[in-house]
Amino acid sequence: MSAIVGSHDAEFAVEVRSQWRTVMRRFFRHRLAMISLITLTIIFLASVFGRYIWRFDYMERDTANLSQPPSWTHPFGTDSLGKDMLALTLRGAQRSILIALMVSVLSTTIGVTLGAIAGYFRGWTDAIIMRITDLLLTIPLLILAGCIAWQFDGGGSWWLLSLILGVLSWQGTARIVRGEFLSLREKEFVEAARAIGVTDRRIIFRHVLPNALGPIIVSATLSIAGAILVETALSYLGLGVKAPDSSLGLLVSDYQAAFQTRPWLFWFPGIFIILICLGVNFVGDGLRDAFDPKQTRVRA
Amino acid sequence: MTAFIIRRLLIAVPVLFLASVLTFFLVINSGDPLENLRAKPGISPQVIRNEEVRLGLDKPFVERYTDWAGNFITGDLGNDMKNRPVWPQLWSAIKYTLRLVLIAELIAISIGLMIGIVSGVRQYSGFDYSTTFISFLFFSLPVFWFANLLKVFGAIKFNDWLENPGISVAFAVVITALFGGSFYLIGRKRERLRIAKPGARYKWSGISLGVTALVMLSAMFSFKNREYGRFVKTLGSEPRDLADSLPSRLWSYVGHGVLPVIVLFTISYAGYSRYMRASMLEQLNADHVRTARAKGISETRVIVRHAFRNALIPIATIATLSWGGLIAGAVITERVFAWNGMGDFFLDSLSNPTPDPNRLLAFVMIAATFTIVFNIVADIIYAALDPRIRVS
């Protein structure tokens, strides 16, 4: 993406860094964000491909090793049925991550669309969309999602739960995008585009949206962490994912009674939730710093 | 001001209306509440018919809603499906939850703001990095997991320890090293910044302070704490026998409340400290702070009078936004610690045995009303703090 300006005088060549390149550079220098990104990638790959590599399946019962503490054969120990805890945790993590990604994609899409329409057209459209946002903000997400998930018998299935959570959690993104659009639509380049007769749709998607991409990416990233926490909480309360399907929250709920006697069953699913959320939050923070035009100092 | 409040309350009416319709629609279409009754052998059709009339199942959706709304406007929240009035149950739940949430929120605000200010002023210092990490950890903590963890380590193990207190040699060494080490680091830094006189013996004063702390700790726990039994409680929202003397009852309230409050504190602390830090940073880079420094005002005064005061303004909005998170957090916390609060009320309403319309509607209305009132209060505080904003 870099270009050489004034190339006829190579000695004083100035390398132009595009905005994306600057952002990438800043992000890669953010040490914590990079460590988190690597950790997240490892967890993600392990949860997706783990079952093809790991010697135990989550259904398999190692009857010779019931309720074993962590050992070389079972790094996370086994439960009272002899199921391998590592396999169970990886499967739970896979489901939780899948739901969180779905929720993030869905809520970002809805949020960006509604926020863009509200901010760009203003007036009545804006008023109606923002009142809906307010309405959904007055009722806590957990309550609303709990009510609806109950309707569909706990969602039971992961995709229904992610649909419910996605449809209910776009308010934050919509507000951010609307704010960006409200200020960007007054800029000269939008005026210029309008003056040469560009359609509204093209202005929104080709002129304004790319300029609002920074905050959108940040909020999409952070919404993954929020989604994981809400999903695991709902599953813990019995309103989310249900057996035979799995989730990290369900695992904690299943094994919480065993904490005193077999603590390893309780520790690992919880630590996985924390690792994933912490990783996502740090990556989000790194992205925010990277996108921030006021940011001059590169964090160590 | 009055006009502003009235207008905001008027805007709240359609929001509440829509929220109630939404909830009503969701709850009504969630299975037959009389399913168990119908399946029972030997129940006469008349009994079932009477139940249908009592629950309004024989009426169409709109009529059931208008019935409910009419009662709601007159302040009657109706009876639940087991024919008990809703309001007394909800009111006792609100009292427990508010006690929990308000105490946790107050502690979170005060500690969060303090930490936020210091880490804003000392940006990119060791203190800033560690508090940032703690905030992110709290952001990422699954409430249900942390609450269970506290139950075991904060209550069961701690109570065990209280019954037979003793400090191991390793613990003593760690405590002393911690005090000595941190004082040594502070001292070195102060010497480098030329605040302290060179040669100050921070290391030794730290170690001696650590030893003093140890002696005091062991003195505190050297008597057997028989009087209050197992002090930190894991279940229940209040002491069972209310006949006890006042101090021991108060002590018991503390024992019941301390763990849930800690859990809720972790939920909202992180937000306050992060936003306060960001807000502080913005103010410290503002022109008026530079002017204040240029006038030669002392740094403390610049921070307290010029930066801190202005940095507080955006925090007013955060305080109201954290309410939704707190209610959600309270639902889980109350489940784990078996409190009879709003969370418990909500979860019970969902399976009563099918979702109970009157109970759920009452809950959603109360939760929404709190949110709306808090938002209005925030706007008023906002205007009071910032003379550039006028509510009219």
XYZ file of C-alpha atoms in Angstrom:
692
model
C 0.000 0.000 0.000
C 2.968 2.304 0.287
C 3.873 4.627 -2.504
C 6.933 6.619 -3.230
C 6.235 10.301 -3.405
C 8.537 12.422 -5.470
C 10.254 9.394 -6.938
C 12.320 11.450 -9.393
C 14.419 12.464 -6.442
C 15.057 9.144 -4.773
C 17.298 10.587 -2.123
C 14.495 12.506 -0.502
C 11.926 9.789 -1.061
C 9.208 9.890 1.561
C 7.396 6.716 2.297
C 3.688 7.256 2.639
C 2.051 5.026 5.188
C -1.584 4.360 4.574
C -3.937 4.541 7.515
C -4.291 0.758 7.654
C -0.583 0.260 7.685
C -0.204 2.677 10.579
C -2.946 0.916 12.461
C -1.357 -2.477 11.887
C 2.040 -1.187 12.986
C 0.607 0.283 16.165
C -1.311 -2.887 16.890
C 1.659 -5.189 16.375
C 3.702 -3.087 18.761
C 1.067 -3.459 21.488
C 2.706 -6.298 23.354
C -0.223 -7.390 25.520
C -2.605 -7.345 22.575
C -0.226 -9.479 20.547
C 0.222 -12.003 23.370
C -3.565 -12.119 23.725
C -4.043 -12.582 19.996
C -1.657 -15.544 20.004
C -3.324 -17.089 23.073
C -6.747 -16.634 21.513
C -5.611 -18.229 18.265
C -4.235 -21.230 20.156
C -7.445 -21.644 22.172
C -9.540 -21.229 19.042
C -7.579 -23.771 17.024
C -7.494 -26.219 19.946
C -11.239 -25.952 20.466
C -12.025 -26.418 16.781
C -9.505 -29.112 15.842
C -8.762 -30.475 19.303
C -11.131 -33.396 19.059
C -9.369 -34.718 15.975
C -5.988 -34.617 17.666
C -6.610 -35.308 21.337
C -6.632 -38.986 22.300
C -9.901 -38.816 24.245
C -13.322 -37.959 22.944
C -15.646 -35.984 25.197
C -18.132 -38.902 25.172
C -15.523 -41.509 25.934
C -15.530 -42.942 29.456
C -12.201 -44.021 30.815
C -13.642 -46.327 33.453
C -10.213 -47.185 34.817
C -9.677 -43.540 35.802
C -12.769 -42.184 37.547
C -12.472 -38.792 39.279
C -8.736 -38.588 38.672
C -6.861 -35.371 39.453
C -4.803 -33.891 36.597
C -2.118 -36.251 35.371
C -0.107 -36.894 32.198
C -2.855 -39.036 30.675
C -5.592 -36.567 31.632
C -4.036 -33.103 31.936
C -7.308 -31.623 33.259
C -8.337 -34.741 35.199
C -11.503 -36.783 34.776
C -15.026 -36.530 36.176
C -16.909 -39.187 38.114
C -17.917 -40.952 34.894
C -14.350 -41.080 33.688
C -14.835 -38.453 30.985
C -11.713 -36.554 30.050
C -11.984 -32.967 31.324
C -9.711 -31.518 28.629
C -11.956 -32.950 25.912
C -15.066 -31.654 27.692
C -13.568 -28.191 28.203
C -12.450 -27.944 24.583
C -15.913 -28.904 23.380
C -17.529 -26.385 25.722
C -15.079 -23.722 24.573
C -15.828 -24.507 20.941
C -19.564 -24.004 21.508
C -19.103 -20.843 23.572
C -16.721 -19.318 21.032
C -19.021 -20.236 18.161
C -22.001 -18.601 19.874
C -19.973 -15.528 20.774
C -18.732 -15.095 17.188
C -22.247 -15.485 15.818
C -23.605 -12.979 18.313
C -20.846 -10.526 17.468
C -21.392 -10.797 13.701
C -25.152 -10.532 14.053
C -25.230 -7.675 16.541
C -22.581 -5.721 14.622
C -24.479 -6.120 11.348
C -27.760 -4.994 12.863
C -26.117 -2.260 14.914
C -24.139 -0.843 11.995
C -27.135 -0.885 9.659
C -29.531 0.756 12.092
C -26.920 3.182 13.417
C -25.926 4.199 9.885
C -29.528 4.749 8.804
C -30.335 6.727 11.948
C -27.222 8.866 11.769
C -27.323 9.479 8.046
C -31.012 10.245 7.527
C -31.700 11.843 10.930
C -35.203 13.189 11.542
C -38.015 10.716 12.073
C -36.028 7.633 11.110
C -33.437 8.557 13.697
C -36.063 9.195 16.373
C -37.805 5.868 15.843
C -34.607 3.804 15.749
C -33.217 5.518 18.809
C -36.442 4.984 20.773
C -36.226 1.258 19.982
C -32.628 1.333 21.184
C -33.709 3.040 24.402
C -36.445 0.488 24.879
C -34.028 -2.404 24.566
C -31.586 -0.649 26.866
C -34.140 -0.251 29.664
C -34.556 -3.992 30.104
C -31.321 -5.744 31.102
C -30.105 -8.109 28.370
C -29.925 -11.092 30.696
C -33.574 -10.624 31.670
C -34.868 -10.227 28.128
C -32.733 -13.036 26.738
C -33.748 -15.226 29.658
C -37.458 -14.627 28.960
C -37.075 -15.401 25.267
C -34.676 -18.312 25.671
C -37.237 -19.840 28.005
C -39.832 -19.658 25.224
C -37.775 -21.815 22.951
C -36.970 -24.211 25.732
C -33.628 -22.699 26.546
C -32.747 -22.300 22.950
C -31.385 -25.750 23.691
C -29.560 -25.387 20.434
C -26.611 -23.062 20.143
C -27.764 -21.314 16.983
C -31.100 -20.260 18.457
C -29.369 -18.855 21.523
C -26.892 -16.915 19.383
C -29.774 -15.614 17.278
C -31.607 -14.396 20.390
C -28.510 -12.772 21.898
C -27.484 -11.241 18.570
C -30.880 -9.691 17.938
C -30.926 -8.212 21.454
C -27.420 -6.833 21.851
C -26.848 -4.380 18.996
C -27.755 -1.204 20.920
C -24.201 -0.203 21.875
C -22.887 -0.574 18.319
C -25.883 1.297 16.901
C -25.234 4.251 19.220
C -21.539 4.397 18.364
C -22.143 4.149 14.612
C -24.898 6.745 14.751
C -22.565 9.148 16.523
C -19.862 8.616 13.908
C -22.336 9.095 11.071
C -23.794 12.250 12.565
C -20.411 13.917 12.503
C -19.088 12.375 9.282
C -22.129 13.292 7.209
C -21.309 16.969 7.645
C -17.781 16.573 6.280
C -16.743 18.132 2.982
C -16.084 14.863 1.192
C -19.667 13.760 1.800
C -20.913 17.105 0.569
C -18.743 16.710 -2.515
C -20.069 13.229 -3.160
C -23.606 14.465 -2.796
C -22.908 17.382 -5.108
C -21.849 15.093 -7.942
C -25.015 13.072 -7.476
C -23.861 9.963 -5.640
C -26.757 7.944 -4.282
C -27.433 7.768 -0.558
C -26.630 4.078 -0.469
C -23.285 4.586 -2.110
C -22.434 7.496 0.183
C -23.256 5.406 3.231
C -21.321 2.324 2.201
C -18.450 3.745 0.147
C -17.790 7.140 1.658
C -18.904 7.239 5.263
C -18.725 3.662 6.504
C -15.014 3.110 5.721
C -14.231 6.162 7.823
C -16.195 4.803 10.757
C -14.597 1.366 10.554
C -12.216 1.821 13.485
C -14.815 2.168 16.255
C -16.948 -0.535 14.608
C -14.124 -3.069 14.629
C -13.332 -2.235 18.253
C -16.926 -2.605 19.389
C -17.349 -5.830 17.394
C -14.287 -7.265 19.103
C -15.389 -6.241 22.565
C -18.880 -7.593 21.956
C -17.358 -11.075 21.643
C -16.234 -10.877 25.272
C -19.651 -9.610 26.360
C -21.388 -12.378 24.428
C -19.256 -15.089 26.018
C -20.083 -13.787 29.492
C -23.832 -13.510 28.823
C -24.013 -16.900 27.129
C -22.113 -18.692 29.886
C -24.215 -16.925 32.529
C -27.457 -17.948 30.809
C -26.234 -21.510 30.393
C -25.198 -21.540 34.047
C -28.720 -20.461 35.059
C -30.222 -23.176 32.880
C -31.672 -20.681 30.394
C -29.104 -21.114 27.662
C -27.368 -24.087 26.120
C -28.605 -27.369 27.539
C -27.297 -30.907 27.615
C -26.541 -32.879 25.458
C -25.074 -29.749 23.883
C -22.278 -28.108 25.830
C -20.918 -24.724 26.855
C -18.344 -23.489 29.323
C -21.131 -22.069 31.508
C -22.949 -25.383 31.519
C -19.740 -27.156 32.551
C -19.275 -24.804 35.516
C -22.882 -25.343 36.502
C -22.560 -29.130 36.182
C -19.432 -29.395 38.250
C -19.820 -26.599 40.818
C -20.946 -29.050 43.497
C -17.701 -30.957 43.048
C -15.528 -27.947 43.867
C -14.648 -29.085 47.397
C -13.862 -32.661 46.479
C -12.610 -32.472 42.870
C -11.591 -28.850 42.311
C -10.051 -29.466 38.874
C -13.528 -30.004 37.406
C -14.445 -26.490 38.475
C -11.224 -24.621 37.745
C -10.595 -25.379 34.093
C -13.863 -24.281 32.418
C -13.804 -21.036 34.422
C -10.186 -20.329 33.591
C -10.989 -20.871 29.924
C -13.777 -18.283 30.092
C -11.423 -15.801 31.746
C -8.616 -16.490 29.251
C -10.918 -16.001 26.259
C -12.544 -12.832 27.611
C -9.279 -11.360 28.825
C -7.689 -12.058 25.458
C -10.575 -10.500 23.552
C -10.592 -7.444 25.814
C -6.857 -6.879 25.401
C -7.078 -7.273 21.624
C -9.980 -4.797 21.628
C -7.951 -2.386 23.728
C -4.980 -2.748 21.401
C -7.205 -2.068 18.394
C -8.698 0.984 20.081
C -5.256 2.395 20.734
C -4.180 1.537 17.202
C -7.177 3.277 15.631
C -6.961 6.320 17.869
C -5.607 9.172 15.756
C -4.652 11.098 18.878
C -2.458 8.243 19.985
C 1.106 9.241 19.295
C 3.000 7.242 21.850
C 3.351 3.573 21.018
C 2.793 1.584 24.145
C 5.557 -0.695 25.268
C -35.974 21.927 35.765
C -39.477 20.748 36.664
C -40.453 20.986 33.014
C -37.426 18.905 32.095
C -38.286 16.169 34.580
C -41.921 16.117 33.496
C -40.953 15.902 29.836
C -38.549 13.067 30.493
C -41.181 11.218 32.499
C -43.648 11.677 29.653
C -41.142 10.186 27.215
C -40.772 7.297 29.631
C -44.467 6.403 29.334
C -44.318 4.997 25.770
C -41.075 3.193 26.588
C -42.693 1.518 29.588
C -45.775 0.761 27.516
C -43.769 -0.910 24.770
C -41.674 -2.801 27.292
C -44.808 -4.157 28.928
C -46.390 -5.157 25.606
C -43.169 -6.890 24.582
C -42.918 -8.781 27.856
C -46.607 -9.612 27.844
C -46.450 -10.969 24.322
C -43.398 -13.069 25.150
C -44.805 -14.505 28.352
C -48.332 -15.202 27.168
C -47.142 -17.420 24.335
C -45.036 -19.688 26.482
C -46.979 -22.830 27.071
C -50.110 -23.736 28.938
C -49.896 -22.931 32.645
C -52.621 -25.475 33.410
C -50.849 -28.339 31.664
C -50.143 -30.183 34.903
C -53.678 -29.647 36.168
C -55.244 -30.952 32.979
C -53.065 -34.040 33.059
C -54.178 -34.913 36.598
C -56.821 -37.619 36.764
C -60.136 -36.885 38.502
C -60.163 -33.101 38.060
C -63.608 -31.937 37.037
C -63.900 -29.690 33.963
C -65.480 -27.077 36.230
C -62.273 -26.726 38.293
C -60.237 -26.273 35.148
C -62.768 -23.821 33.821
C -62.560 -21.798 37.059
C -58.769 -21.716 36.858
C -58.950 -20.549 33.241
C -61.230 -17.710 34.241
C -59.003 -16.770 37.191
C -55.889 -16.632 35.001
C -57.798 -14.949 32.177
C -56.938 -17.721 29.739
C -60.413 -17.542 28.232
C -59.882 -13.999 27.024
C -58.082 -12.779 23.907
C -54.602 -11.268 24.113
C -55.645 -7.628 23.873
C -58.259 -7.915 26.583
C -55.856 -9.656 28.938
C -53.340 -6.905 28.326
C -55.803 -4.086 28.902
C -56.980 -5.810 32.090
C -53.419 -5.912 33.328
C -52.631 -2.355 32.213
C -55.769 -1.017 33.898
C -54.784 -2.618 37.178
C -51.178 -1.477 36.784
C -52.174 2.164 36.376
C -54.149 2.031 39.583
C -51.122 0.558 41.300
C -52.364 -3.016 41.473
C -49.832 -5.536 40.230
C -52.286 -8.418 40.481
C -51.852 -11.928 41.796
C -49.427 -14.520 40.555
C -50.451 -17.871 39.160
C -50.542 -19.385 42.633
C -52.999 -16.612 43.557
C -50.658 -14.744 45.909
C -50.434 -10.967 45.531
C -47.317 -9.969 43.588
C -46.420 -6.669 45.206
C -45.506 -7.859 48.744
C -43.218 -10.502 47.289
C -41.606 -8.068 44.893
C -41.207 -5.386 47.569
C -39.333 -7.677 49.928
C -37.153 -8.756 46.996
C -36.426 -5.130 46.062
C -35.326 -4.342 49.612
C -32.748 -7.116 49.633
C -31.445 -6.359 46.167
C -31.237 -2.612 46.690
C -29.317 -3.106 49.926
C -26.859 -5.349 48.114
C -26.571 -3.279 44.956
C -26.326 0.142 46.625
C -23.601 -0.889 49.063
C -21.606 -2.588 46.313
C -22.095 0.400 44.006
C -20.974 2.919 46.642
C -17.816 0.949 47.382
C -17.175 0.459 43.651
C -17.604 4.180 42.930
C -15.327 5.347 45.719
C -12.539 2.831 45.111
C -12.950 2.927 41.329
C -12.704 6.717 41.177
C -9.675 6.813 43.469
C -7.810 4.171 41.494
C -8.873 5.819 38.226
C -7.501 9.201 39.283
C -4.148 7.844 40.404
C -3.651 5.681 37.331
C -4.632 8.621 35.124
C -2.147 10.934 36.828
C 0.585 8.300 36.785
C -0.076 7.100 33.242
C 2.106 4.196 32.049
C 3.549 3.663 35.518
C 3.766 0.277 37.189
C 0.720 1.205 39.247
C -1.209 2.110 36.093
C -0.315 -1.156 34.374
C -1.253 -3.322 37.338
C -4.592 -1.592 37.993
C -5.370 -1.745 34.273
C -4.710 -5.455 34.335
C -6.939 -5.919 37.394
C -9.735 -3.956 35.702
C -9.513 -6.116 32.602
C -9.510 -9.210 34.777
C -12.709 -8.037 36.478
C -14.233 -7.255 33.073
C -13.550 -10.848 32.050
C -14.632 -12.576 35.242
C -17.657 -14.846 34.880
C -19.812 -13.821 37.843
C -21.192 -17.279 38.597
C -17.733 -18.814 38.629
C -16.168 -16.116 40.783
C -19.073 -16.270 43.253
C -18.596 -20.017 43.670
C -14.892 -19.491 44.105
C -15.480 -16.917 46.832
C -17.894 -19.249 48.538
C -15.187 -21.828 49.009
C -12.165 -19.630 49.672
C -13.804 -16.553 51.182
C -16.251 -18.400 53.391
C -15.677 -22.109 53.969
C -11.891 -22.120 54.066
C -11.714 -18.735 55.782
C -14.132 -19.876 58.469
C -12.120 -23.039 58.957
C -9.087 -20.881 59.416
C -10.887 -18.576 61.841
C -11.829 -21.542 63.995
C -8.232 -22.529 64.296
C -6.213 -19.481 63.319
C -2.518 -19.736 62.784
C 0.034 -18.237 60.454
C 2.552 -20.509 58.835
C 6.221 -19.597 58.512
C 5.906 -19.404 54.727
C 3.003 -16.972 55.012
C 4.974 -14.830 57.477
C 7.957 -14.737 55.134
C 5.760 -13.822 52.166
C 4.006 -11.001 54.043
C 7.275 -9.558 55.307
C 8.897 -9.832 51.898
C 5.877 -8.178 50.282
C 5.964 -5.189 52.609
C 9.744 -4.919 52.535
C 9.903 -5.320 48.747
C 7.202 -2.806 47.906
C 8.620 -0.204 50.281
C 12.073 -0.810 48.858
C 10.780 -0.210 45.315
C 8.878 2.921 46.322
C 11.953 4.201 48.130
C 14.229 3.588 45.192
C 11.865 5.395 42.898
C 11.536 8.347 45.252
C 15.303 8.557 45.556
C 15.635 8.542 41.791
C 12.993 11.282 41.504
C 14.956 13.162 44.185
C 11.885 13.462 46.365
C 13.466 11.580 49.243
C 16.845 12.173 50.763
C 19.422 9.735 49.474
C 20.227 6.914 51.806
C 16.748 6.658 53.269
C 16.307 3.166 54.593
C 13.056 2.248 52.869
C 13.912 -1.426 52.685
C 14.345 -1.767 56.424
C 11.367 0.340 57.339
C 9.277 -1.798 54.977
C 10.447 -5.038 56.551
C 9.843 -3.719 60.039
C 6.337 -2.628 58.999
C 5.724 -6.117 57.625
C 6.788 -7.652 60.934
C 4.514 -5.260 62.816
C 1.622 -6.208 60.551
C 2.333 -9.874 61.204
C 2.401 -9.380 64.960
C -0.879 -7.463 64.801
C -2.497 -10.096 62.578
C -1.501 -12.933 64.850
C -2.641 -10.940 67.891
C -6.001 -10.354 66.234
C -6.588 -13.991 65.517
C -4.872 -15.518 68.484
C -8.104 -15.623 70.468
C -10.583 -18.211 69.330
C -13.471 -16.581 67.568
C -16.202 -18.635 69.195
C -18.705 -15.887 69.799
C -19.930 -15.498 66.227
C -19.340 -19.030 65.028
C -18.623 -19.393 61.329
C -18.659 -15.743 60.477
C -18.787 -15.505 56.668
C -22.048 -17.026 55.469
C -22.487 -18.726 52.125
C -26.267 -18.915 51.979
C -29.233 -16.728 52.803
C -29.848 -13.003 52.914
C -30.285 -12.351 56.634
C -29.803 -13.823 60.101
C -32.272 -16.523 61.015
C -33.045 -15.677 64.637
C -33.844 -12.033 64.979
C -33.996 -12.272 68.770
C -30.265 -11.701 69.111
C -28.788 -8.517 70.461
C -28.341 -5.664 68.020
C -24.545 -5.811 67.634
C -24.522 -9.525 66.973
C -27.351 -9.098 64.500
C -25.475 -6.358 62.691
C -22.417 -8.585 62.686
C -24.534 -11.337 61.185
C -25.813 -9.022 58.447
C -22.208 -8.258 57.587
C -21.406 -11.955 57.493
C -24.270 -12.607 55.117
C -23.622 -9.640 52.891
C -19.865 -9.486 52.554
C -19.396 -12.066 49.781
C -22.293 -10.962 47.508
C -21.128 -7.373 47.898
C -17.605 -8.343 46.854
C -18.972 -10.103 43.762
C -21.123 -7.138 42.723
C -18.233 -4.793 43.478
C -16.048 -6.562 40.920
C -18.802 -6.113 38.323
C -18.977 -2.346 38.482
C -15.543 -1.383 39.849
C -13.747 -2.051 36.564
C -16.003 0.304 34.602
C -15.542 3.179 37.032
C -11.776 2.911 37.269
C -11.322 2.643 33.503
C -13.648 5.514 32.642
C -12.248 7.697 35.407
C -8.739 7.069 34.115
C -9.720 7.954 30.547
C -11.626 11.010 31.694
C -8.733 12.134 33.900
C -6.272 11.749 31.014
C -8.457 13.868 28.788
C -8.690 16.607 31.404
C -4.968 16.543 32.200
C -4.224 17.209 28.528
C -6.793 19.987 28.309
C -5.884 23.622 27.842
C -7.318 24.840 31.122
C -5.087 22.458 33.053
C -2.056 23.745 31.173
C -3.107 27.271 32.017
C -3.514 26.339 35.657
C -0.035 24.823 35.713
C 1.383 27.864 33.943
C -0.054 30.090 36.651
C 2.096 28.169 39.079
C -0.631 26.458 41.045
C 0.586 23.449 42.993
C 0.221 20.115 41.237
C -2.127 18.736 43.909
C -4.425 21.690 43.455
C -4.302 21.354 39.680
C -5.281 17.716 39.920
C -7.990 18.101 42.542
C -9.513 21.433 41.588
C -9.020 21.628 37.847
C -8.752 18.114 36.469
C -10.691 15.920 38.904
C -13.790 18.080 39.061
C -14.207 18.178 35.308
C -13.312 14.532 34.952
C -16.270 13.620 37.149
C -18.807 14.866 34.600
C -18.845 11.906 32.197
C -18.861 9.481 35.145
C -22.469 10.453 35.895
C -23.597 8.637 32.749
C -21.518 5.551 33.505
C -23.169 5.258 36.896
C -26.590 4.831 35.314
C -25.381 2.552 32.567
C -23.905 0.159 35.080
C -27.362 -0.404 36.569
C -28.365 -2.957 33.922
C -25.170 -4.893 34.467
C -25.713 -4.812 38.209
C -29.245 -6.196 37.950
C -28.008 -8.989 35.699
C -25.123 -9.589 38.077
C -27.501 -9.584 41.034
C -29.600 -12.297 39.386
C -26.612 -14.633 39.291
C -25.136 -13.576 42.629
C -28.438 -14.084 44.408
C -28.809 -17.500 42.853
C -25.356 -18.573 44.035
C -25.722 -17.153 47.551
C -29.426 -18.018 47.899
C -30.606 -14.469 48.573
C -34.321 -13.782 48.256
C -33.795 -10.732 46.076
C -35.010 -9.566 42.693
C -32.845 -12.058 40.844
C -34.399 -14.904 42.737
C -37.825 -13.384 42.139
C -37.122 -13.242 38.416
C -35.821 -16.789 38.103
C -38.723 -18.136 40.145
C -41.181 -16.259 37.929
C -39.805 -17.987 34.855
C -40.681 -21.443 36.143
C -43.809 -21.043 38.204
C -44.154 -23.694 36.540
C -44.532 -21.813 33.246
C -43.540 -18.142 33.047
C -45.824 -16.149 35.324
C -47.129 -13.077 33.433
C -48.004 -10.878 36.385
C -44.772 -11.526 38.231
C -42.564 -11.043 35.155
C -44.400 -7.916 34.079
C -44.034 -6.447 37.548
C -40.341 -7.267 37.519
C -39.681 -5.775 34.087
C -41.682 -2.654 34.939
C -39.712 -2.094 38.136
C -36.352 -2.741 36.465
C -37.235 -0.425 33.568
C -38.513 2.277 35.910
C -35.265 2.188 37.872
C -33.277 2.542 34.648
C -35.372 5.476 33.482
C -35.227 7.250 36.843
C -31.468 6.738 37.044
C -31.094 8.171 33.550
C -33.032 11.266 34.498
C -31.006 11.655 37.695
C -27.816 11.308 35.640
C -28.911 14.049 33.255
C -29.684 16.340 36.174
C -26.338 15.631 37.835
C -24.703 16.145 34.461
C -26.257 19.573 34.172
C -25.424 20.436 37.751
C -21.759 19.543 37.236
C -21.361 21.118 33.841
C -22.588 24.702 33.528
C -22.383 24.459 29.728
C -25.294 22.021 29.724
C -28.711 23.340 30.578
C -31.738 21.191 31.172
C -34.804 22.929 29.945
